[in-house]
C-alpha positions as a printed NumPy array, in Angstrom:
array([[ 25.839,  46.39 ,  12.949],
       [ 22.313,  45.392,  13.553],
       [ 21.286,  45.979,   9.973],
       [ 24.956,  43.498,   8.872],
       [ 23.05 ,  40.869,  11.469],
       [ 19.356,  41.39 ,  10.216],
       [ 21.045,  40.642,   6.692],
       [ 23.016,  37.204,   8.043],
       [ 19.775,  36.104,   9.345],
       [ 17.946,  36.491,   6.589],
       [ 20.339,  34.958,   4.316],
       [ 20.512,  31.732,   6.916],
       [ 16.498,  31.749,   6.758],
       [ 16.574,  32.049,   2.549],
       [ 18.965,  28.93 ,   2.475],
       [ 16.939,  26.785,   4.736],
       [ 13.728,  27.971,   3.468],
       [ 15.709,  26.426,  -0.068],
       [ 16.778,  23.216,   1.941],
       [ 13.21 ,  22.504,   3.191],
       [ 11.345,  23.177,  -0.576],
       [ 13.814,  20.877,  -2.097],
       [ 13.264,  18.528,   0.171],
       [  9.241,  18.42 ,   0.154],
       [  9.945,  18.284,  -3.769],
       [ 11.926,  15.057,  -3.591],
       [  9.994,  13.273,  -0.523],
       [  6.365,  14.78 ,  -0.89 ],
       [  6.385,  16.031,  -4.014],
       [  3.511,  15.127,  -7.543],
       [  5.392,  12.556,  -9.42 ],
       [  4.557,  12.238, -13.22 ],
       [  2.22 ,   9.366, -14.205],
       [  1.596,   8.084, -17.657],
       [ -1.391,   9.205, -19.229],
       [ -2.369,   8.819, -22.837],
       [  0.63 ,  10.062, -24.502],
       [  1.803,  12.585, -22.018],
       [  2.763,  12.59 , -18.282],
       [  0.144,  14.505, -15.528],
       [  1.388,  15.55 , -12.264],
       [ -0.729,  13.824,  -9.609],
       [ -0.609,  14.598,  -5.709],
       [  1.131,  11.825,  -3.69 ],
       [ -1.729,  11.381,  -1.654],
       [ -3.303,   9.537,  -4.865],
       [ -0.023,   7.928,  -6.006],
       [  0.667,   6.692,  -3.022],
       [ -2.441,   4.075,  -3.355],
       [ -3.112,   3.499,  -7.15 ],
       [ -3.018,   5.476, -10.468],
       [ -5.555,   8.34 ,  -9.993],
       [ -7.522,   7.177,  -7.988],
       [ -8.347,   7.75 ,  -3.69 ],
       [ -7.674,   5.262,  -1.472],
       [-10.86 ,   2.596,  -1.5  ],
       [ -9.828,   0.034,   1.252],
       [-10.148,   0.798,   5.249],
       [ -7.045,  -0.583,   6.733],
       [ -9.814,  -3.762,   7.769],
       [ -9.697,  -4.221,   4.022],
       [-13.274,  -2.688,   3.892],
       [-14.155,  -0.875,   0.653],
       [-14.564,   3.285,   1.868],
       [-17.479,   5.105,   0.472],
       [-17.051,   6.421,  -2.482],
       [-19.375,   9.   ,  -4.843],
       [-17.959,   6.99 ,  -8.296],
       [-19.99 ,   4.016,  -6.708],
       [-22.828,   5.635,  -5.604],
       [-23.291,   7.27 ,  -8.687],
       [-22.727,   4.021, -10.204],
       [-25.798,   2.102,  -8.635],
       [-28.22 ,   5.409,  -9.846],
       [-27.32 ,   4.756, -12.951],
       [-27.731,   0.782, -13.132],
       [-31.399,   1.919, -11.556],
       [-32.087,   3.977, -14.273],
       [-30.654,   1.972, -16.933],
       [-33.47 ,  -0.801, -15.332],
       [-35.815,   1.451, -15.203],
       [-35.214,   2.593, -19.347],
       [-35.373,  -1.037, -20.507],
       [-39.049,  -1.554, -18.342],
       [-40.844,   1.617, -19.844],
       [-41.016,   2.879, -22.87 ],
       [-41.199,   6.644, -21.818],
       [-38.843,   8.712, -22.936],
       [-38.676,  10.977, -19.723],
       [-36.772,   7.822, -18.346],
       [-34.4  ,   7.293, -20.502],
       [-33.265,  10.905, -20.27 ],
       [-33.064,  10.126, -16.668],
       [-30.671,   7.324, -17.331],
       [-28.535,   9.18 , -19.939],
       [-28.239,  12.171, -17.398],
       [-27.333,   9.421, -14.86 ],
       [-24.536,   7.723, -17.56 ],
       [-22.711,  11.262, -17.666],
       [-22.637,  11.819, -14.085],
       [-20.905,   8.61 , -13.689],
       [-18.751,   9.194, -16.915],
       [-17.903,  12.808, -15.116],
       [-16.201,  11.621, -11.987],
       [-14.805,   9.036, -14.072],
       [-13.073,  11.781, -16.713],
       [-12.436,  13.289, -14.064],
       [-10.389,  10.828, -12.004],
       [ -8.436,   9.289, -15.14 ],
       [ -7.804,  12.855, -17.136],
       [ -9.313,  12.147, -20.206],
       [-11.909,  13.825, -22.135],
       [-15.473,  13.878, -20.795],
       [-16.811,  14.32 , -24.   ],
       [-14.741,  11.48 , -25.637],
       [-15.558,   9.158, -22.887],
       [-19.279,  10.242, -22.789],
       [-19.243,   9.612, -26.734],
       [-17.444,   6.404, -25.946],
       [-20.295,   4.953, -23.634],
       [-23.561,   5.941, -25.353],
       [-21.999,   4.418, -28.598],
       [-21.861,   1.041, -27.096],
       [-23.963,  -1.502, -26.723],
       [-26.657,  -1.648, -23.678],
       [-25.493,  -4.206, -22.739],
       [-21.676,  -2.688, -22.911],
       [-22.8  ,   0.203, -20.987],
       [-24.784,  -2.143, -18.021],
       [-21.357,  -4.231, -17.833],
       [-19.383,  -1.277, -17.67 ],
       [-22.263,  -0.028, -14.413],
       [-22.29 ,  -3.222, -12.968],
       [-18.313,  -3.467, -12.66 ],
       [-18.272,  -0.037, -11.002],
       [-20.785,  -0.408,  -8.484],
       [-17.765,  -3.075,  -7.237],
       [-15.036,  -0.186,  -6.571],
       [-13.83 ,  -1.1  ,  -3.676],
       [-14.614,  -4.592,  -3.127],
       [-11.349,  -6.934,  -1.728],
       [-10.07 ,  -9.141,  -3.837],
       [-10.175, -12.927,  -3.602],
       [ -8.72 , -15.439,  -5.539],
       [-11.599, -17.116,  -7.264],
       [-14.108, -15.475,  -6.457],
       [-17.023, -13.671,  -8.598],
       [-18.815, -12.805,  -5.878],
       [-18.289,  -9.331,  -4.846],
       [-19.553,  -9.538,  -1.113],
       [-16.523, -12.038,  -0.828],
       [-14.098, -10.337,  -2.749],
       [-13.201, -10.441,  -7.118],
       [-10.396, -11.635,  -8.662],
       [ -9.574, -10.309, -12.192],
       [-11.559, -12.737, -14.152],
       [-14.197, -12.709, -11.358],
       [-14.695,  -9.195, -11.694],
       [-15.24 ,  -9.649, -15.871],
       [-17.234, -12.457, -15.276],
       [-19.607, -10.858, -12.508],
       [-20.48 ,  -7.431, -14.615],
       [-21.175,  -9.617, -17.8  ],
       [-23.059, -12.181, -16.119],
       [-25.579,  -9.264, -14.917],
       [-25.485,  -8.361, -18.588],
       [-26.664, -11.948, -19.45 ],
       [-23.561, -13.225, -21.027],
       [-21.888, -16.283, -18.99 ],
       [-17.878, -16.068, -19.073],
       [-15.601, -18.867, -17.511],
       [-13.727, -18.345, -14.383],
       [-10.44 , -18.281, -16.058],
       [ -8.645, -14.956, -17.811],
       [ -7.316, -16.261, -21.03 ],
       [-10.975, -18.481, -21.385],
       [-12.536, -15.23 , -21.087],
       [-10.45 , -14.169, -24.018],
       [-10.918, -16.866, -26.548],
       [-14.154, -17.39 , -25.466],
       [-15.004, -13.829, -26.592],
       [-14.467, -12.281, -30.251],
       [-10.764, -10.875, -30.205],
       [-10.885,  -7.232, -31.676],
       [ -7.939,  -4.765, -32.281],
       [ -7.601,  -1.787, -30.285],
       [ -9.079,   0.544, -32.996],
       [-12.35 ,  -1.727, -32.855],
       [-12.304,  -1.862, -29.033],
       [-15.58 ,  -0.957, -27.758],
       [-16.177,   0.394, -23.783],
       [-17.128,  -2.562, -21.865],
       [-15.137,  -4.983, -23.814],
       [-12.501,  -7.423, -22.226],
       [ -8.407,  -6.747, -21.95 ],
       [ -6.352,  -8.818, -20.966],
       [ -2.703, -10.157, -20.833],
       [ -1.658, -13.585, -19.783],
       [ -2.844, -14.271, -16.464],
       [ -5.139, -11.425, -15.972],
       [ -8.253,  -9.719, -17.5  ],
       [-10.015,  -6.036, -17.187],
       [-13.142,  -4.126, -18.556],
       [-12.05 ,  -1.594, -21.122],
       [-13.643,   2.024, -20.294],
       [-13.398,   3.309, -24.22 ],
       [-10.894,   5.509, -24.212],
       [ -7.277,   5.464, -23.77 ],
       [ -5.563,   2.802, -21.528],
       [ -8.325,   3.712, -18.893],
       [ -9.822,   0.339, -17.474],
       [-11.896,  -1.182, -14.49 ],
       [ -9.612,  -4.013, -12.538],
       [ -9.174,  -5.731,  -9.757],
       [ -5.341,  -6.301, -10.095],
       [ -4.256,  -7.616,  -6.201],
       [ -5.242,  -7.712,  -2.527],
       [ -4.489,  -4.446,  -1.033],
       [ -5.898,  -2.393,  -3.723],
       [ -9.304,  -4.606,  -4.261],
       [-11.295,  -3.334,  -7.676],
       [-10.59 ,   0.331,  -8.95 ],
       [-10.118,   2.295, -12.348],
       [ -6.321,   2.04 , -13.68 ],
       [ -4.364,   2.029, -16.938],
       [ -3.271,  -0.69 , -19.086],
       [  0.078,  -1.835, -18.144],
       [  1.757,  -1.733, -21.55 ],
       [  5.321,  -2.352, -20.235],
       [  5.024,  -4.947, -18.176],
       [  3.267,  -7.077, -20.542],
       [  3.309,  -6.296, -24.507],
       [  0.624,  -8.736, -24.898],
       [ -2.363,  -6.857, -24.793],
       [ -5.292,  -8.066, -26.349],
       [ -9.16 ,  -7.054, -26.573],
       [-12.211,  -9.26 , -26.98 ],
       [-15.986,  -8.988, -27.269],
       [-18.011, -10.941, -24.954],
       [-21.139,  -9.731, -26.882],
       [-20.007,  -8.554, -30.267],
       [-23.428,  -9.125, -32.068],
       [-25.297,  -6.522, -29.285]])
């Protein structure tokens, strides 16, 4: 009799046990995200805030800390510190810098380090500083109109802050930013170049759909794909295509 009872329970226990996994699955569960051509599963906790990436805004709207950033200023350093020597000890410092930033990077967006690593110290330097420049941002609010990243970035504020540091001067204005720059295809797309669709504008990060943005208010600037279905409109431009 007790063993009949033992077996009851258990079978009551197996069923809920089934109840509760199928619910985490539907409520908590990874949900596939585009990537490339394939789908990734990615934990909700990162979902839940933007593609890939953790949560960079306080509920204040104050950027969190973040190593991608941090990383990001040592390696605008050392890029500074390359172009005012000629020593070559220092600009192995600044290339060992560039791959810990392309690292976390990789690692955040699922692509290829090596690809991405290739991507970056095939561009220009002055590709490579935008590309710094716009990640030592992450984080930062966003405000309409604004290129000033104490303040906040808009899209086109955001493009026209890390190429200004690069010493090219871009209008306020996303589709001015396009036809100001030389319009390439995708295949010709260099990291650090501009993308953009009508009404908004990004810096390409060489491989993939992966990009630096700053898309709305309560996600403020952060790494994210292109967003081929909502507009097919996706064009690419060189502010600097002569460096």
């Amino acid at each position: 009799m007790k063993r009949g009872l033992g077996s009851r329970r258990a079978a009551r226990f197996g069923v809920v046990g089934a109840v509760l996994a199928c619910a985490c699955a539907l409520g908590f569960g990874a949900s596939p995200v585009h990537a490339g051509r394939g789908a990734v599963i990615v934990p909700p906790s990162v979902v839940h805030t933007s593609w890939r990436s953790p949560e960079m805004m306080t509920k204040d709207a104050q950027p969190r800390h973040d190593v991608l950033r941090d990383r990001a200023f040592e390696a605008l350093e050392a890029y500074e510190n390359t172009v005012a020597s000629k020593d070559p000890r220092v600009a192995d410092r600044y290339q060992r810098a560039l791959a810990s930033v392309v690292s976390i990077v990789a690692a955040r967006t699922f692509v290829s380090r090596s690809e991405m690593l290739a991507a970056w110290q095939s561009t220009s330097s002055r590709h490579q500083k935008a590309i710094l420049v716009g990640l030592t941002t992450l984080g930062a609010g966003y405000l309409f109109g604004s290129d000033n990243p104490k303040k906040g970035l808009d899209c086109s504020g955001l493009v026209a802050y890390a190429w200004a540091k690069s010493g090219v001067s871009l209008p306020m204005k996303s589709d001015r930013q396009i036809d100001q720059s030389r319009e390439v295809s995708r295949a010709e797309a260099r990291a650090g170049v501009i993308v953009g669709y009508p009404g908004h504008t990004m810096i390409y990060l060489g491989v993939g759909d992966i990009l630096l943005h700053s898309a709305r208010p309560n996600l403020g600037v952060r790494v994210g794909p292109i967003n081929w279905r909502e507009s097919p409109n996706v064009r690419f431009a060189d502010p600097a295509p002569e460096s």
